[in-house]
Short mmCIF file of C-alpha atoms in Angstrom, two decimals:
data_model
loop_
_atom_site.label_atom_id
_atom_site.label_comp_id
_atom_site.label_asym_id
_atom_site.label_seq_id
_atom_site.Cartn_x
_atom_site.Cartn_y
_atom_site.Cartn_z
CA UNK A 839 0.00 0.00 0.00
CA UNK A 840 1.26 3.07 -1.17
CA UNK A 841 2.44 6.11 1.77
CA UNK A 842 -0.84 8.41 2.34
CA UNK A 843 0.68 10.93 4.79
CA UNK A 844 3.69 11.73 7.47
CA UNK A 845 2.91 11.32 11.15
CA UNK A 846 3.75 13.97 13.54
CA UNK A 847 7.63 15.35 13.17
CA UNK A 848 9.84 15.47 16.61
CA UNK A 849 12.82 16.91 17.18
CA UNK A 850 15.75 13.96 17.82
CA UNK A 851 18.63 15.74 18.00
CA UNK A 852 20.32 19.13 17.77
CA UNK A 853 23.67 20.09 16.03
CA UNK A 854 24.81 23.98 16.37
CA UNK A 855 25.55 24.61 12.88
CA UNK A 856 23.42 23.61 9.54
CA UNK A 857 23.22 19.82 8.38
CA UNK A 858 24.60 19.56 4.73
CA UNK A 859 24.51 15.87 4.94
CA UNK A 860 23.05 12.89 5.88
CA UNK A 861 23.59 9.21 5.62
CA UNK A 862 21.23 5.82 6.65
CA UNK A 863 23.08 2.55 7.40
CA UNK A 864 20.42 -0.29 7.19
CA UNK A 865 22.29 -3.13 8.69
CA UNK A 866 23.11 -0.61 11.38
CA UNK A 867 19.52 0.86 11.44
CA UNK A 868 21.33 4.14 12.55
CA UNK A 869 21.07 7.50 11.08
CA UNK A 870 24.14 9.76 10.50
CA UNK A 871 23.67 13.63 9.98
CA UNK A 872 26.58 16.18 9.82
CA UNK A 873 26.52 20.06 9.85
CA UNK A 874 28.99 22.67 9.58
CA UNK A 875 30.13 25.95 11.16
CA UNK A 876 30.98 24.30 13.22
CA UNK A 877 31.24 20.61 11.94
CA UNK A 878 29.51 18.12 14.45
CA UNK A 879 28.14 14.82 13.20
CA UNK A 880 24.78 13.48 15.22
CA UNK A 881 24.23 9.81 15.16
CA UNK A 882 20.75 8.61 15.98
CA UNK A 883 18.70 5.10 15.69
CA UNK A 884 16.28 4.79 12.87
CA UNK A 885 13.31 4.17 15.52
CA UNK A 886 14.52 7.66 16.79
CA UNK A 887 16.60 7.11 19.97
CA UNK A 888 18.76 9.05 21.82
CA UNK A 889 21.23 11.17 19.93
CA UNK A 890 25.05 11.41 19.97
CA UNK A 891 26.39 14.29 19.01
CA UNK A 892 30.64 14.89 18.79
CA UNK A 893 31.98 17.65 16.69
CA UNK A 894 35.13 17.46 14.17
CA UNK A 895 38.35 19.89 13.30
CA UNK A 896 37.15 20.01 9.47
CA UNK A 897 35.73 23.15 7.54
CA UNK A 898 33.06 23.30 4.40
CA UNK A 899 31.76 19.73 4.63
CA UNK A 900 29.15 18.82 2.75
CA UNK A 901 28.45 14.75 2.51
CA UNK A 902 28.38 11.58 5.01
CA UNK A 903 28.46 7.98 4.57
CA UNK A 904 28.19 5.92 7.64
CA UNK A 905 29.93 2.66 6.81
CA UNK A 906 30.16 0.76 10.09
CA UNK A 907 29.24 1.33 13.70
CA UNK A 908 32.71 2.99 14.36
CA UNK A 909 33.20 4.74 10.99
CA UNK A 910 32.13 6.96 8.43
CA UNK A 911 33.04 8.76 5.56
CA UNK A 912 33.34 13.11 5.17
CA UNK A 913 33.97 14.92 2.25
CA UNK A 914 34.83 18.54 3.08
CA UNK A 915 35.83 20.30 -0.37
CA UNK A 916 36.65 17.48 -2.00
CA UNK A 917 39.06 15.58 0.39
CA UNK A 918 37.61 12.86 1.96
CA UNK A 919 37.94 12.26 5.64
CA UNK A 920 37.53 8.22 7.21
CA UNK A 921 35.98 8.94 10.80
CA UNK A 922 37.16 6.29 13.13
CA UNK A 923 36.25 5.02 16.69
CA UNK A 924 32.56 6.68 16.47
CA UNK A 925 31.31 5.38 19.54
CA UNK A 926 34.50 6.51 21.55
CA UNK A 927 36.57 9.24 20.78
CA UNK A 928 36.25 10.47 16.85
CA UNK A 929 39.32 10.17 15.19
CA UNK A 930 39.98 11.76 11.57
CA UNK A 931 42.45 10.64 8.90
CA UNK A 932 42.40 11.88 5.15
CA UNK A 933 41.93 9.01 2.83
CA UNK A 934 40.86 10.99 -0.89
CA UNK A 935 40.91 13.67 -2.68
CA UNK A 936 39.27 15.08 -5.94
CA UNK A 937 36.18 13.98 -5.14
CA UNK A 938 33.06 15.53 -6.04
CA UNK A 939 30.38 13.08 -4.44
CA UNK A 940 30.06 11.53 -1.80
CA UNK A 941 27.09 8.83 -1.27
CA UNK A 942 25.79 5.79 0.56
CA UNK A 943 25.69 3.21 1.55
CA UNK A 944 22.80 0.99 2.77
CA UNK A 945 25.18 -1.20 3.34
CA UNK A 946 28.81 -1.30 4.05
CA UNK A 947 30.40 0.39 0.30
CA UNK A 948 30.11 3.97 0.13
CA UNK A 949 30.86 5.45 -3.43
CA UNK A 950 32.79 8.68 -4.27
CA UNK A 951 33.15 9.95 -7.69
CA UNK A 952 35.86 11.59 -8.24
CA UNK A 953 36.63 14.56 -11.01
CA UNK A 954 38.82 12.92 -13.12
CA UNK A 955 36.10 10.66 -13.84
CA UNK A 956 37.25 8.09 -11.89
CA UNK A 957 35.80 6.34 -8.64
CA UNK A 958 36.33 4.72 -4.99
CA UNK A 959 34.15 2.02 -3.11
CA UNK A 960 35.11 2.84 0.43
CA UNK A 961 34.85 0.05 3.11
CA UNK A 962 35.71 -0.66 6.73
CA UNK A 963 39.01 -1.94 7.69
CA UNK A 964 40.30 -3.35 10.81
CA UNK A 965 41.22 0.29 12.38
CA UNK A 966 40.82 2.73 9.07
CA UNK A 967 38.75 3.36 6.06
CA UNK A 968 39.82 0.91 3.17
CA UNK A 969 40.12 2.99 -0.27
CA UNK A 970 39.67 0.52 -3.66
CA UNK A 971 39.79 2.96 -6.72
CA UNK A 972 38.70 1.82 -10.10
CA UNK A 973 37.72 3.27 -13.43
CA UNK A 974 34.20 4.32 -15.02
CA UNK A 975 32.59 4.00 -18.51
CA UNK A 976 31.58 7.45 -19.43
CA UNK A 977 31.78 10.60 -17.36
CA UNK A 978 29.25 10.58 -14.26
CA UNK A 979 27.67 13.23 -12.86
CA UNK A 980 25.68 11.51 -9.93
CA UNK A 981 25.58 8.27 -8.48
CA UNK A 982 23.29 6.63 -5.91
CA UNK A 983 23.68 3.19 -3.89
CA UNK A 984 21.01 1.16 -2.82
CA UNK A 985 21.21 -2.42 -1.08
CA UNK A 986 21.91 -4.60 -3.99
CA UNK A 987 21.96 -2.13 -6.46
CA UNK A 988 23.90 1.29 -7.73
CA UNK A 989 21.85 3.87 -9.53
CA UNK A 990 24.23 6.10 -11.98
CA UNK A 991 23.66 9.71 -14.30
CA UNK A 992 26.42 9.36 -17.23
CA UNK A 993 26.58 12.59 -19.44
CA UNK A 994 25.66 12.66 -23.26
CA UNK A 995 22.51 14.40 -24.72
CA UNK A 996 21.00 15.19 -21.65
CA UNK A 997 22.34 12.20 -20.13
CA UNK A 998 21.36 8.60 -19.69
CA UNK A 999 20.29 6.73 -16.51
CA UNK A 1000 21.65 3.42 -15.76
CA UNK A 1001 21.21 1.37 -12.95
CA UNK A 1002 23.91 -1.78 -12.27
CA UNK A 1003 24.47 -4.58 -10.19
CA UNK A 1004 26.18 -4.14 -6.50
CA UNK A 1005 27.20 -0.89 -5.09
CA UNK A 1006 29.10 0.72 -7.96
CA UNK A 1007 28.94 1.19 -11.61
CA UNK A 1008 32.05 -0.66 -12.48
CA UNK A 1009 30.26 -3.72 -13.76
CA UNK A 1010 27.91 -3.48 -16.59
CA UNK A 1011 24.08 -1.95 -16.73
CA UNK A 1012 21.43 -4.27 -15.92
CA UNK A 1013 19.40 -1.82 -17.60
CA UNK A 1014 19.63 1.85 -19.07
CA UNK A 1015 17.24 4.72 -20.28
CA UNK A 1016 18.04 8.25 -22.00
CA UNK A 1017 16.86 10.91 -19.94
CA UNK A 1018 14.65 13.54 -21.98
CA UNK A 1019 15.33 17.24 -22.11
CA UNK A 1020 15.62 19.40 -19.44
CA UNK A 1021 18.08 16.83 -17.70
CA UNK A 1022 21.49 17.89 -18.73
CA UNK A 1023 22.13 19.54 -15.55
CA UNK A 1024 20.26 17.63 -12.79
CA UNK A 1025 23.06 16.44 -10.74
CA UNK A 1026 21.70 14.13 -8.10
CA UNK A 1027 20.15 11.18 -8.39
CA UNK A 1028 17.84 8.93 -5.46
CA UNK A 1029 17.31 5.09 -6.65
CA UNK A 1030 14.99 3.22 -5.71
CA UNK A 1031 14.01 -0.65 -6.97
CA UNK A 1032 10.50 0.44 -8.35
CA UNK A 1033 11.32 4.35 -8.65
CA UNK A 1034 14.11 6.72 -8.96
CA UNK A 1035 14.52 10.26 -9.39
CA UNK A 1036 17.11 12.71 -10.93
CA UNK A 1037 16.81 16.09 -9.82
CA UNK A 1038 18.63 19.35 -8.04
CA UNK A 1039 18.41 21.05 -4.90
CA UNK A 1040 17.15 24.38 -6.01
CA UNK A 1041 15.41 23.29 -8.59
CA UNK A 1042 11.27 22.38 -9.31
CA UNK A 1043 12.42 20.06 -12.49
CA UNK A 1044 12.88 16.62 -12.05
CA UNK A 1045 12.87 13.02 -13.57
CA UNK A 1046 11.35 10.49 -12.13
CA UNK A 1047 12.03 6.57 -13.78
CA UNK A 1048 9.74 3.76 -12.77
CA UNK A 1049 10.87 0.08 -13.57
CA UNK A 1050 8.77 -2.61 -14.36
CA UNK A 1051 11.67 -5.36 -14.40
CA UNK A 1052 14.19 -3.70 -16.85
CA UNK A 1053 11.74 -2.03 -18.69
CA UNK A 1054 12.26 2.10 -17.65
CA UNK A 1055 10.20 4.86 -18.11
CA UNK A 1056 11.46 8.64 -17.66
CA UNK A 1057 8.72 11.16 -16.66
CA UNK A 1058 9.59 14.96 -16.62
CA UNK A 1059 7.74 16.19 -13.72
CA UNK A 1060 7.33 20.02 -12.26
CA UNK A 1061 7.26 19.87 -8.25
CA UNK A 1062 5.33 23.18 -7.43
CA UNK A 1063 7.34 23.93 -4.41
CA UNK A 1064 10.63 25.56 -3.32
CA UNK A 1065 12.46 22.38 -3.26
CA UNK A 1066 15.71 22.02 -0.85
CA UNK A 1067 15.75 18.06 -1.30
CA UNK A 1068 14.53 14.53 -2.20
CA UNK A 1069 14.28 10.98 -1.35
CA UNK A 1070 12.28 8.04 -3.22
CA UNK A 1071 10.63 5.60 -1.14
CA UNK A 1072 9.74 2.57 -2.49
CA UNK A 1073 7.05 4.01 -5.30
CA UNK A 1074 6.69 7.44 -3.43
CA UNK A 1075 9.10 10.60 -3.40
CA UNK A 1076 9.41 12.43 -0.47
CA UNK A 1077 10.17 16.66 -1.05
CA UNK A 1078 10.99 19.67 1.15
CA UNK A 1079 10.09 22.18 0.77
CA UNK A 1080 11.86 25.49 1.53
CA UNK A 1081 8.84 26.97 3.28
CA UNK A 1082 9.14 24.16 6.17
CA UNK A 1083 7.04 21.35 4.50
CA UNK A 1084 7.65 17.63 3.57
CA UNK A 1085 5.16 16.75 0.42
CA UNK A 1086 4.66 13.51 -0.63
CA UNK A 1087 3.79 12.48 -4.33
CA UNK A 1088 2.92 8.38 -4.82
CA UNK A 1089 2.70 6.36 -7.79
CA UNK A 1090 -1.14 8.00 -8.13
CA UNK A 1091 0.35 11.59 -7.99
CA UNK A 1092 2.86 10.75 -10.93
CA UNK A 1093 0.99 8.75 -13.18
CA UNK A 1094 -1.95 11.86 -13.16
CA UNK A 1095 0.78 14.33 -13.66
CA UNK A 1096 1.63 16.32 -16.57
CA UNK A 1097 5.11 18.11 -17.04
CA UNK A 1098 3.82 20.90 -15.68
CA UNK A 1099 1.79 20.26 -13.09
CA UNK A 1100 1.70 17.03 -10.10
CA UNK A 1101 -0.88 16.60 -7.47
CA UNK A 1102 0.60 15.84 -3.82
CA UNK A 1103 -0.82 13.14 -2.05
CA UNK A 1104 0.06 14.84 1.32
CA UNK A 1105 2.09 17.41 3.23
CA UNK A 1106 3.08 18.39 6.66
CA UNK A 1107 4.39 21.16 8.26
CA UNK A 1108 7.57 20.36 10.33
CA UNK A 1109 7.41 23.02 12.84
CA UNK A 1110 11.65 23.11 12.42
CA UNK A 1111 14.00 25.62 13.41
CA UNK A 1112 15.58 27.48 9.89
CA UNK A 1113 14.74 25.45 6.41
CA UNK A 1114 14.88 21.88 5.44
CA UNK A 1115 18.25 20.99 3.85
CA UNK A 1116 18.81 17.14 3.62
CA UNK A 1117 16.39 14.26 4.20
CA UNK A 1118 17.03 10.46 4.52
CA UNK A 1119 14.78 8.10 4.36
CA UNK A 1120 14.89 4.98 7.16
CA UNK A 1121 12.72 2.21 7.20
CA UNK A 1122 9.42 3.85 7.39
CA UNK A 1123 10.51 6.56 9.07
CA UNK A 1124 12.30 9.78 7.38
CA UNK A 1125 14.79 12.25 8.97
CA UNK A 1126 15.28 15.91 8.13
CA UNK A 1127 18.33 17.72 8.69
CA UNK A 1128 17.48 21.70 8.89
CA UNK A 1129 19.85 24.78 8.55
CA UNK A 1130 18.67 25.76 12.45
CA UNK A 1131 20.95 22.10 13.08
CA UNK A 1132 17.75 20.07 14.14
CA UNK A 1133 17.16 16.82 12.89
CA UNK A 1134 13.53 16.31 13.31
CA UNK A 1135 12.22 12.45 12.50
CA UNK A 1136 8.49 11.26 11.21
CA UNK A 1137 6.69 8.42 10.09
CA UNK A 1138 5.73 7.05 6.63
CA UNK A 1139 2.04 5.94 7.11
CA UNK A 1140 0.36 4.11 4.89
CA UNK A 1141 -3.01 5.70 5.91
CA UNK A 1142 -4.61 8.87 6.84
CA UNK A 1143 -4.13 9.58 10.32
CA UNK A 1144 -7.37 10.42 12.67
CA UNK A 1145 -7.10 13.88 13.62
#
């Protein structure tokens, strides 16, 4: 049954500068967030339990992957950063550089691109971050890993979407679709098994592709809101909205839509300190990182709430 609307959003835990990244570890079921000015990471459960929040000596950071219970990935500029020794005391060791994107994992591979248009799986090792570079067909502009799956934007035209087996795209496509105009410079991408969307923060333009096995289908759609972010959940996307809002749009919502104009199936208000920046989807749950430094947690429900 598809989502119908968002339960009501808490507050989980507080960082005192704004979250420019965020990262959900299923095998973990923990939630990683990290803001800047100054740079603390908070760490939190995906049922929403207490918080732990540390800070680190880096400067402009922008992405997280949480890779293991003791470590996690930071790019700030585009050095990366392995975080060790989480639970204890945070430790910080550089480990790349040139890289432009940082994302993942559900698992235990995050994925960096890198601007030579390159790449690096990053793992856990026994006390540090293991680095494994390796080479890419065609140049990438945004990547996206899912738990058995990576989800990948190569340029060209206004680009092509291809979506490979494991958590790079080093190996082959299973499957691959031209994106249609208006694409060329969307530069994030969230994957999904039935759904996944290109799009940019900023931006009201976006492309969502359904899959019916490897069959894909691109749909231009136009969100009418400010939007800060996105995340797909299984056939649903989830939006912010600048104004304070999540919106949800189902498989209803974009089938019904035209390129102009989409539907929501619900919103809520999240009552947050400062705007919505990044949001992560966990289990049924999402959780929204703000510029004010809350993270602020809700349900997925899969029907209407009684009021």
């Amino acid at each position: 049954m598809p989502y119908k609307n968002v339960s009501q959003p808490r507050v989980v835990a507080n960082v005192e500068g704004e979250i420019t990244g965020g990262s959900f570890h299923k095998k973990l079921g923990s939630v990683a967030m990290i803001g800047k000015n100054p740079v603390q990471i908070a760490l939190v459960g995906a049922s929403g339990s207490p918080a732990k929040v540390f800070g680190l000596g880096l400067d402009d950071v922008s992405d997280i992957a949480l890779i293991s219970r003791d470590m996690a990935v930071v790019r700030d500029g585009s050095t990366l950063w392995g975080v060790v020794d989480l639970a204890h005391k945070a430790k910080v060791d550089q480990v790349g550089t040139d890289s432009r994107l940082l994302v993942g994992p559900q698992g235990d591979t995050a994925l960096s691109l890198k601007w030579d248009g390159s790449g690096e799986a990053l793992t856990p090792g026994k006390a540090d971050v293991a680095v494994r570079p390796f080479g890419l067909r065609g140049d990438h502009r945004a990547a996206d890993v899912g738990e058995n799956e990576c989800y990948a934007v190569v340029d060209g035209g206004d680009g092509e979407f291809r979506i490979h087996p494991g958590s790079s795209p080093e190996q082959g496509s299973i499957t691959k679709t031209a994106l249609p105009p208006g694409c060329k410079d969307l530069d994030r991408v969230s994957g999904g098994r039935f759904l996944s969307v290109v799009y940019s923060r900023g931006q009201s333009m976006v492309c969502a592709v359904r899959r019916a096995g490897n069959r894909l289908e691109p749909k231009m759609l136009r969100l009418d809101i400010p939007l800060t972010d996105l995340a797909v959940s299984e056939t649903s996307i989830i939006a912010l909205a600048r104004d304070g809002r999540v919106v949800i749009y189902d498989s209803e919502a974009i089938d019904k839509a035209t390129s102009s104009l989409i539907e929501p199936k619900a919103e809520k208000h999240l009552g947050c300190r400062g705007e919505p920046r990044v949001v992560v989807v966990a289990g049924g749950n999402i959780f929204v990182g703000t510029s004010g430094g809350e993270v602020v947690m809700a349900a997925l429900v899969r029907k209407q709430l009684m009021q």
